PDB file of C-alpha atoms in Angstrom:
ATOM      1  CA  MET P   1      29.395 -75.171 158.760  1.00 66.00           C
ATOM      2  CA  ILE P   2      26.040 -76.861 159.624  1.00 77.00           C
ATOM      3  CA  THR P   3      23.713 -76.988 156.689  1.00 80.00           C
ATOM      4  CA  THR P   4      20.230 -78.487 156.442  1.00 83.00           C
ATOM      5  CA  ASP P   5      21.573 -81.675 155.234  1.00 85.00           C
ATOM      6  CA  TYR P   6      24.075 -81.899 157.825  1.00 86.00           C
ATOM      7  CA  LEU P   7      21.350 -81.127 160.501  1.00 89.00           C
ATOM      8  CA  THR P   8      19.046 -83.787 159.006  1.00 87.00           C
ATOM      9  CA  LYS P   9      21.719 -86.413 159.437  1.00 91.00           C
ATOM     10  CA  THR P  10      22.667 -85.160 162.830  1.00 92.00           C
ATOM     11  CA  LEU P  11      19.055 -85.558 164.071  1.00 93.00           C
ATOM     12  CA  ALA P  12      18.337 -88.799 162.191  1.00 92.00           C
ATOM     13  CA  PRO P  13      18.876 -91.116 165.152  1.00 95.00           C
ATOM     14  CA  TYR P  14      16.155 -89.209 167.167  1.00 94.00           C
ATOM     15  CA  ARG P  15      13.951 -89.493 164.378  1.00 90.00           C
ATOM     16  CA  GLU P  16      14.368 -93.167 163.951  1.00 91.00           C
ATOM     17  CA  ALA P  17      13.776 -93.746 167.538  1.00 92.00           C
ATOM     18  CA  LEU P  18      10.411 -91.947 167.074  1.00 90.00           C
ATOM     19  CA  LEU P  19       9.296 -93.652 163.731  1.00 85.00           C
ATOM     20  CA  ASN P  20      10.294 -97.076 165.349  1.00 89.00           C
ATOM     21  CA  HIS P  21       9.012 -96.512 168.670  1.00 93.00           C
ATOM     22  CA  PRO P  22       7.198 -99.635 170.343  1.00 93.00           C
ATOM     23  CA  LEU P  23       4.256 -97.165 171.228  1.00 93.00           C
ATOM     24  CA  TYR P  24       2.866 -97.942 167.448  1.00 89.00           C
ATOM     25  CA  SER P  25       2.749-101.808 168.025  1.00 89.00           C
ATOM     26  CA  LYS P  26       0.466-101.285 170.953  1.00 91.00           C
ATOM     27  CA  LEU P  27      -2.125 -99.273 168.963  1.00 89.00           C
ATOM     28  CA  ASN P  28      -4.051-102.367 167.880  1.00 86.00           C
ATOM     29  CA  SER P  29      -7.333-101.649 169.230  1.00 89.00           C
ATOM     30  CA  VAL P  30      -9.947 -98.783 169.385  1.00 90.00           C
ATOM     31  CA  GLU P  31      -9.271 -98.621 173.172  1.00 92.00           C
ATOM     32  CA  ALA P  32      -5.545 -98.201 172.952  1.00 92.00           C
ATOM     33  CA  ILE P  33      -5.943 -95.564 170.179  1.00 93.00           C
ATOM     34  CA  SER P  34      -8.517 -93.753 172.498  1.00 95.00           C
ATOM     35  CA  VAL P  35      -5.687 -93.664 175.254  1.00 96.00           C
ATOM     36  CA  PHE P  36      -3.229 -92.428 172.697  1.00 95.00           C
ATOM     37  CA  MET P  37      -5.522 -89.608 171.444  1.00 95.00           C
ATOM     38  CA  LYS P  38      -6.196 -88.434 174.920  1.00 97.00           C
ATOM     39  CA  TYR P  39      -2.448 -87.526 175.481  1.00 97.00           C
ATOM     40  CA  HIS P  40      -1.565 -86.735 171.728  1.00 96.00           C
ATOM     41  CA  ALA P  41      -4.327 -84.078 171.688  1.00 97.00           C
ATOM     42  CA  PHE P  42      -1.911 -81.752 173.728  1.00 97.00           C
ATOM     43  CA  ALA P  43       0.666 -82.126 170.714  1.00 95.00           C
ATOM     44  CA  VAL P  44      -1.885 -81.333 168.173  1.00 94.00           C
ATOM     45  CA  TRP P  45      -3.049 -78.291 170.186  1.00 97.00           C
ATOM     46  CA  ASP P  46       0.380 -76.679 170.841  1.00 95.00           C
ATOM     47  CA  PHE P  47       1.676 -77.237 167.566  1.00 93.00           C
ATOM     48  CA  MET P  48      -0.721 -74.471 166.459  1.00 94.00           C
ATOM     49  CA  SER P  49       1.129 -71.931 168.690  1.00 96.00           C
ATOM     50  CA  LEU P  50       4.462 -72.689 166.747  1.00 95.00           C
ATOM     51  CA  VAL P  51       2.981 -72.161 163.646  1.00 93.00           C
ATOM     52  CA  LYS P  52       1.322 -68.838 164.637  1.00 96.00           C
ATOM     53  CA  ALA P  53       4.530 -67.697 166.162  1.00 97.00           C
ATOM     54  CA  LEU P  54       6.185 -68.082 162.933  1.00 96.00           C
ATOM     55  CA  GLN P  55       3.407 -66.439 161.101  1.00 96.00           C
ATOM     56  CA  GLN P  56       3.724 -63.539 163.363  1.00 96.00           C
ATOM     57  CA  LYS P  57       7.599 -63.166 163.012  1.00 96.00           C
ATOM     58  CA  LEU P  58       7.837 -64.023 159.106  1.00 96.00           C
ATOM     59  CA  THR P  59       4.625 -62.159 157.862  1.00 97.00           C
ATOM     60  CA  CYS P  60       3.060 -58.707 158.578  1.00 96.00           C
ATOM     61  CA  THR P  61       0.208 -59.118 161.129  1.00 93.00           C
ATOM     62  CA  ASP P  62       0.021 -55.360 161.949  1.00 93.00           C
ATOM     63  CA  LEU P  63      -1.575 -52.457 160.343  1.00 96.00           C
ATOM     64  CA  PRO P  64      -0.759 -50.808 157.937  1.00 97.00           C
ATOM     65  CA  TRP P  65       0.377 -53.852 156.103  1.00 96.00           C
ATOM     66  CA  VAL P  66       3.928 -53.747 154.760  1.00 97.00           C
ATOM     67  CA  PRO P  67       5.855 -56.533 153.182  1.00 95.00           C
ATOM     68  CA  VAL P  68       7.959 -58.494 155.507  1.00 92.00           C
ATOM     69  CA  GLY P  69      10.584 -61.139 155.184  1.00 88.00           C
ATOM     70  CA  ASN P  70      10.957 -63.464 152.332  1.00 90.00           C
ATOM     71  CA  PRO P  71       7.995 -64.298 150.312  1.00 92.00           C
ATOM     72  CA  SER P  72       8.838 -68.141 150.220  1.00 88.00           C
ATOM     73  CA  SER P  73       8.799 -68.244 153.912  1.00 89.00           C
ATOM     74  CA  ARG P  74       5.649 -65.979 153.887  1.00 92.00           C
ATOM     75  CA  ARG P  75       3.829 -68.422 151.579  1.00 91.00           C
ATOM     76  CA  LEU P  76       5.046 -71.615 153.412  1.00 88.00           C
ATOM     77  CA  ILE P  77       3.694 -70.272 156.874  1.00 91.00           C
ATOM     78  CA  ASN P  78       0.521 -68.877 155.492  1.00 93.00           C
ATOM     79  CA  GLU P  79      -0.239 -72.026 153.534  1.00 89.00           C
ATOM     80  CA  ILE P  80       0.322 -74.145 156.733  1.00 87.00           C
ATOM     81  CA  VAL P  81      -1.921 -71.694 158.956  1.00 91.00           C
ATOM     82  CA  TRP P  82      -4.671 -72.040 156.285  1.00 91.00           C
ATOM     83  CA  GLY P  83      -4.414 -75.977 156.353  1.00 87.00           C
ATOM     84  CA  GLU P  84      -4.182 -76.146 160.029  1.00 88.00           C
ATOM     85  CA  GLU P  85      -6.590 -73.439 161.037  1.00 93.00           C
ATOM     86  CA  SER P  86      -9.108 -73.415 158.360  1.00 93.00           C
ATOM     87  CA  ASP P  87      -9.443 -76.844 156.860  1.00 92.00           C
ATOM     88  CA  VAL P  88     -12.801 -78.728 156.404  1.00 93.00           C
ATOM     89  CA  ASP P  89     -14.135 -81.783 158.067  1.00 92.00           C
ATOM     90  CA  THR P  90     -15.743 -84.872 156.687  1.00 91.00           C
ATOM     91  CA  THR P  91     -18.842 -83.024 155.765  1.00 93.00           C
ATOM     92  CA  GLY P  92     -17.110 -80.095 154.089  1.00 94.00           C
ATOM     93  CA  ARG P  93     -17.644 -77.493 157.049  1.00 95.00           C
ATOM     94  CA  PRO P  94     -14.672 -75.338 157.852  1.00 96.00           C
ATOM     95  CA  VAL P  95     -12.700 -76.505 161.121  1.00 96.00           C
ATOM     96  CA  SER P  96      -9.135 -76.347 162.554  1.00 95.00           C
ATOM     97  CA  HIS P  97      -7.162 -79.494 162.680  1.00 93.00           C
ATOM     98  CA  TYR P  98      -7.351 -79.139 166.533  1.00 96.00           C
ATOM     99  CA  GLU P  99     -11.174 -79.093 166.429  1.00 97.00           C
ATOM    100  CA  LEU P 100     -11.069 -81.894 163.725  1.00 96.00           C
ATOM    101  CA  TYR P 101      -9.097 -83.986 166.254  1.00 96.00           C
ATOM    102  CA  LEU P 102     -11.623 -83.384 169.028  1.00 97.00           C
ATOM    103  CA  GLN P 103     -14.160 -84.791 166.636  1.00 96.00           C
ATOM    104  CA  ALA P 104     -12.176 -87.719 166.066  1.00 95.00           C
ATOM    105  CA  MET P 105     -11.808 -88.166 169.789  1.00 96.00           C
ATOM    106  CA  GLU P 106     -15.425 -87.966 170.384  1.00 96.00           C
ATOM    107  CA  GLU P 107     -16.227 -90.399 167.675  1.00 94.00           C
ATOM    108  CA  ILE P 108     -13.843 -93.001 168.890  1.00 94.00           C
ATOM    109  CA  GLY P 109     -14.901 -92.411 172.573  1.00 94.00           C
ATOM    110  CA  ALA P 110     -11.462 -90.754 173.883  1.00 96.00           C
ATOM    111  CA  ASP P 111     -11.606 -88.625 176.760  1.00 97.00           C
ATOM    112  CA  THR P 112     -11.552 -84.851 175.645  1.00 98.00           C
ATOM    113  CA  THR P 113     -11.992 -83.523 179.295  1.00 98.00           C
ATOM    114  CA  ALA P 114      -8.322 -82.628 180.003  1.00 97.00           C
ATOM    115  CA  ILE P 115      -7.289 -80.850 176.827  1.00 98.00           C
ATOM    116  CA  ALA P 116     -10.828 -79.207 176.390  1.00 97.00           C
ATOM    117  CA  SER P 117     -10.476 -77.820 180.136  1.00 98.00           C
ATOM    118  CA  LEU P 118      -7.021 -76.509 179.373  1.00 98.00           C
ATOM    119  CA  VAL P 119      -7.921 -74.620 176.377  1.00 98.00           C
ATOM    120  CA  SER P 120     -11.238 -73.394 178.007  1.00 98.00           C
ATOM    121  CA  ALA P 121      -8.989 -71.934 180.910  1.00 98.00           C
ATOM    122  CA  ILE P 122      -6.849 -70.005 178.348  1.00 98.00           C
ATOM    123  CA  GLN P 123      -9.941 -68.853 176.398  1.00 97.00           C
ATOM    124  CA  ASN P 124     -11.449 -67.501 179.646  1.00 97.00           C
ATOM    125  CA  GLY P 125      -8.253 -65.429 180.340  1.00 98.00           C
ATOM    126  CA  ALA P 126      -5.724 -67.525 182.176  1.00 98.00           C
ATOM    127  CA  SER P 127      -2.300 -67.255 181.275  1.00 98.00           C
ATOM    128  CA  TRP P 128      -0.902 -70.348 179.462  1.00 98.00           C
ATOM    129  CA  GLN P 129       1.641 -70.997 182.315  1.00 98.00           C
ATOM    130  CA  HIS P 130      -1.120 -70.765 184.967  1.00 98.00           C
ATOM    131  CA  ALA P 131      -3.448 -72.931 182.949  1.00 98.00           C
ATOM    132  CA  VAL P 132      -1.022 -75.581 182.371  1.00 98.00           C
ATOM    133  CA  GLU P 133       0.340 -75.489 186.079  1.00 97.00           C
ATOM    134  CA  HIS P 134      -3.104 -75.972 187.355  1.00 97.00           C
ATOM    135  CA  ALA P 135      -4.309 -78.406 184.693  1.00 97.00           C
ATOM    136  CA  ASP P 136      -5.316 -82.009 185.894  1.00 95.00           C
ATOM    137  CA  ILE P 137      -2.798 -83.657 183.612  1.00 97.00           C
ATOM    138  CA  PRO P 138       0.333 -85.695 184.220  1.00 97.00           C
ATOM    139  CA  ASN P 139       3.576 -83.922 184.682  1.00 97.00           C
ATOM    140  CA  GLU P 140       4.951 -85.564 181.611  1.00 97.00           C
ATOM    141  CA  ILE P 141       2.241 -83.766 179.432  1.00 98.00           C
ATOM    142  CA  LYS P 142       2.840 -80.554 181.288  1.00 98.00           C
ATOM    143  CA  GLU P 143       6.600 -80.725 180.353  1.00 98.00           C
ATOM    144  CA  PHE P 144       5.999 -81.253 176.739  1.00 97.00           C
ATOM    145  CA  VAL P 145       3.447 -78.463 176.618  1.00 98.00           C
ATOM    146  CA  ARG P 146       5.781 -76.052 178.406  1.00 98.00           C
ATOM    147  CA  PHE P 147       8.668 -76.754 176.007  1.00 98.00           C
ATOM    148  CA  SER P 148       6.601 -76.143 172.953  1.00 97.00           C
ATOM    149  CA  LEU P 149       4.748 -72.873 174.426  1.00 98.00           C
ATOM    150  CA  THR P 150       8.021 -71.500 175.839  1.00 98.00           C
ATOM    151  CA  THR P 151       9.710 -71.962 172.494  1.00 98.00           C
ATOM    152  CA  ALA P 152       6.706 -70.281 170.653  1.00 98.00           C
ATOM    153  CA  THR P 153       6.575 -67.226 173.004  1.00 97.00           C
ATOM    154  CA  GLN P 154      10.321 -66.671 173.903  1.00 98.00           C
ATOM    155  CA  ALA P 155      12.728 -68.113 171.208  1.00 98.00           C
ATOM    156  CA  PRO P 156      14.119 -66.334 168.275  1.00 97.00           C
ATOM    157  CA  VAL P 157      12.476 -67.097 165.069  1.00 97.00           C
ATOM    158  CA  HIS P 158      15.312 -69.335 163.734  1.00 96.00           C
ATOM    159  CA  VAL P 159      14.885 -71.511 166.837  1.00 97.00           C
ATOM    160  CA  ILE P 160      11.066 -71.622 166.429  1.00 97.00           C
ATOM    161  CA  ALA P 161      11.429 -72.559 162.829  1.00 95.00           C
ATOM    162  CA  GLY P 162      14.033 -75.345 163.571  1.00 95.00           C
ATOM    163  CA  VAL P 163      11.579 -76.922 166.220  1.00 96.00           C
ATOM    164  CA  PHE P 164       8.814 -76.714 163.888  1.00 93.00           C
ATOM    165  CA  THR P 165      10.879 -77.977 160.824  1.00 90.00           C
ATOM    166  CA  TYR P 166      12.742 -80.799 162.637  1.00 89.00           C
ATOM    167  CA  GLY P 167      10.777 -81.525 165.744  1.00 87.00           C
ATOM    168  CA  ARG P 168       7.221 -81.572 164.927  1.00 79.00           C
ATOM    169  CA  GLU P 169       6.658 -82.428 161.298  1.00 65.00           C
ATOM    170  CA  ASP P 170       6.040 -86.026 159.921  1.00 62.00           C
ATOM    171  CA  LEU P 171       6.525 -87.971 163.200  1.00 70.00           C
ATOM    172  CA  ILE P 172       3.473 -90.231 162.896  1.00 73.00           C
ATOM    173  CA  PRO P 173       4.693 -92.873 160.650  1.00 66.00           C
ATOM    174  CA  ASP P 174       2.718 -94.815 157.885  1.00 71.00           C
ATOM    175  CA  LEU P 175       2.397 -97.811 160.238  1.00 68.00           C
ATOM    176  CA  PHE P 176       0.071 -95.848 162.444  1.00 77.00           C
ATOM    177  CA  VAL P 177      -2.098 -94.734 159.512  1.00 81.00           C
ATOM    178  CA  ALA P 178      -2.114 -98.323 158.266  1.00 77.00           C
ATOM    179  CA  LEU P 179      -3.191 -99.567 161.705  1.00 78.00           C
ATOM    180  CA  VAL P 180      -5.984 -96.955 161.796  1.00 83.00           C
ATOM    181  CA  ARG P 181      -7.034 -97.827 158.299  1.00 80.00           C
ATOM    182  CA  GLY P 182      -7.205-101.549 159.348  1.00 79.00           C
ATOM    183  CA  LEU P 183      -9.507-100.706 162.385  1.00 78.00           C
ATOM    184  CA  ALA P 184     -11.637 -98.533 160.057  1.00 77.00           C
ATOM    185  CA  ASN P 185     -12.235-101.578 157.884  1.00 75.00           C
ATOM    186  CA  GLN P 186     -13.209-103.578 161.010  1.00 72.00           C
ATOM    187  CA  GLN P 187     -15.045-101.029 162.799  1.00 71.00           C
ATOM    188  CA  LYS P 188     -16.675 -99.321 159.827  1.00 67.00           C
ATOM    189  CA  SER P 189     -17.365 -95.912 161.603  1.00 69.00           C
ATOM    190  CA  SER P 190     -15.560 -95.089 164.853  1.00 87.00           C
ATOM    191  CA  VAL P 191     -12.238 -94.067 163.459  1.00 88.00           C
ATOM    192  CA  ASP P 192     -13.286 -92.697 160.282  1.00 89.00           C
ATOM    193  CA  THR P 193     -12.556 -88.976 161.295  1.00 92.00           C
ATOM    194  CA  LEU P 194      -9.297 -89.945 162.831  1.00 91.00           C
ATOM    195  CA  LEU P 195      -8.300 -91.598 159.319  1.00 89.00           C
ATOM    196  CA  TYR P 196      -9.467 -88.480 157.594  1.00 91.00           C
ATOM    197  CA  TYR P 197      -7.347 -86.155 160.017  1.00 90.00           C
ATOM    198  CA  LEU P 198      -4.426 -88.360 159.407  1.00 87.00           C
ATOM    199  CA  GLU P 199      -4.697 -88.383 155.708  1.00 84.00           C
ATOM    200  CA  ARG P 200      -5.373 -84.670 155.414  1.00 84.00           C
ATOM    201  CA  HIS P 201      -2.132 -84.243 157.309  1.00 79.00           C
ATOM    202  CA  ILE P 202      -0.298 -86.286 154.643  1.00 77.00           C
ATOM    203  CA  GLU P 203      -2.133 -84.677 151.550  1.00 76.00           C
ATOM    204  CA  LEU P 204      -1.312 -81.046 153.141  1.00 74.00           C
ATOM    205  CA  ASP P 205       2.278 -81.704 153.954  1.00 69.00           C
ATOM    206  CA  GLY P 206       2.939 -83.423 150.763  1.00 63.00           C
ATOM    207  CA  ASP P 207       6.159 -82.968 149.044  1.00 61.00           C
ATOM    208  CA  GLU P 208       5.963 -79.097 149.068  1.00 68.00           C
ATOM    209  CA  HIS P 209       6.052 -78.084 152.745  1.00 74.00           C
ATOM    210  CA  GLY P 210       9.148 -80.038 153.521  1.00 75.00           C
ATOM    211  CA  PRO P 211      11.388 -78.613 150.861  1.00 80.00           C
ATOM    212  CA  MET P 212       9.879 -75.196 151.578  1.00 81.00           C
ATOM    213  CA  ALA P 213      10.624 -75.429 155.542  1.00 85.00           C
ATOM    214  CA  LEU P 214      14.296 -76.452 154.573  1.00 85.00           C
ATOM    215  CA  GLN P 215      14.536 -73.494 152.482  1.00 86.00           C
ATOM    216  CA  MET P 216      13.225 -71.355 155.264  1.00 89.00           C
ATOM    217  CA  MET P 217      15.987 -72.799 157.550  1.00 91.00           C
ATOM    218  CA  ASP P 218      18.695 -71.876 154.924  1.00 90.00           C
ATOM    219  CA  GLU P 219      17.051 -68.301 154.799  1.00 89.00           C
ATOM    220  CA  LEU P 220      16.879 -67.645 158.578  1.00 92.00           C
ATOM    221  CA  CYS P 221      20.222 -69.245 159.407  1.00 93.00           C
ATOM    222  CA  GLY P 222      22.310 -68.546 156.284  1.00 89.00           C
ATOM    223  CA  THR P 223      26.074 -68.574 157.040  1.00 91.00           C
ATOM    224  CA  ASN P 224      25.492 -67.767 160.829  1.00 93.00           C
ATOM    225  CA  ALA P 225      27.196 -70.482 162.801  1.00 92.00           C
ATOM    226  CA  LYS P 226      25.547 -69.373 166.074  1.00 95.00           C
ATOM    227  CA  ASN P 227      22.007 -69.725 164.584  1.00 95.00           C
ATOM    228  CA  TRP P 228      22.719 -73.120 163.320  1.00 95.00           C
ATOM    229  CA  ASP P 229      23.979 -74.361 166.837  1.00 94.00           C
ATOM    230  CA  GLU P 230      21.111 -73.041 168.431  1.00 96.00           C
ATOM    231  CA  VAL P 231      18.751 -74.704 165.995  1.00 96.00           C
ATOM    232  CA  THR P 232      20.439 -77.942 166.410  1.00 95.00           C
ATOM    233  CA  GLU P 233      20.327 -77.743 170.080  1.00 96.00           C
ATOM    234  CA  PHE P 234      16.569 -76.977 170.326  1.00 96.00           C
ATOM    235  CA  ALA P 235      15.517 -79.425 167.546  1.00 95.00           C
ATOM    236  CA  LYS P 236      17.219 -82.190 169.533  1.00 96.00           C
ATOM    237  CA  GLN P 237      15.627 -81.174 172.569  1.00 97.00           C
ATOM    238  CA  ALA P 238      12.140 -81.213 170.742  1.00 96.00           C
ATOM    239  CA  LEU P 239      12.741 -84.661 169.377  1.00 95.00           C
ATOM    240  CA  GLU P 240      13.789 -85.810 172.953  1.00 96.00           C
ATOM    241  CA  GLN P 241      10.587 -84.220 174.449  1.00 96.00           C
ATOM    242  CA  ARG P 242       8.486 -86.191 171.836  1.00 94.00           C
ATOM    243  CA  ILE P 243      10.463 -89.328 172.664  1.00 95.00           C
ATOM    244  CA  LEU P 244       9.424 -88.790 176.336  1.00 97.00           C
ATOM    245  CA  LEU P 245       5.859 -88.214 175.316  1.00 96.00           C
ATOM    246  CA  TRP P 246       5.714 -91.383 173.411  1.00 95.00           C
ATOM    247  CA  ASP P 247       7.445 -93.354 176.279  1.00 97.00           C
ATOM    248  CA  PHE P 248       4.784 -92.082 178.756  1.00 98.00           C
ATOM    249  CA  ILE P 249       1.848 -92.799 176.439  1.00 97.00           C
ATOM    250  CA  ALA P 250       3.167 -96.251 175.650  1.00 97.00           C
ATOM    251  CA  LYS P 251       3.029 -96.875 179.471  1.00 97.00           C
ATOM    252  CA  GLN P 252      -0.659 -95.732 179.631  1.00 97.00           C
ATOM    253  CA  VAL P 253      -1.803 -97.909 176.573  1.00 92.00           C
TER     254      VAL P 253
END
């Protein structure tokens, strides 16, 4: 039977391809990082829909409140939602990580037009499908976002959890953080918020969320072979989508 350990080993080649992707060696200037951020912003944004989908399915978001699901899974998701949706910026003001990322983009001089327009269309009532279809963004970005949001809105909870646990966490390696830190030393100010964003992710993910997420997978799939097979398939697709995204961005840098 598939277990979290087996699945981690199965997905290892995909993760290695991402962690050692040639994209990172190209991010050696503020200009290159600006291009990266222009497109990576969509992954920062759609990640929140995966998190909120899990919160809806693993906790009680209706009234009257009743206890739902496993307490450890509830804690994991509520902690991540709190960290992602209600963190603080470099001045101590409350901010979501998406909004913090936009601040970093503006500070470094990256173009926020495309991601801001997409989010604005949805805020103004467009369905996400319509907004993505008519967004002025490359097809590669549209496909990445469609996969994430289709998973978040249509997939069963164990699949959403699998994509979240195996396909979206901890995929920006220490190499990138080191590159940004080096640029911060050179530029003094233009990448400070980006560096803060990256370090907050490392700090908040820490050693606690990873083991909790694996425990959540065990609780959701248990001994159900079909659930594990579905998680394996969708986790592979999520990692393949990220590899395609990295390939695309590498060509733009």
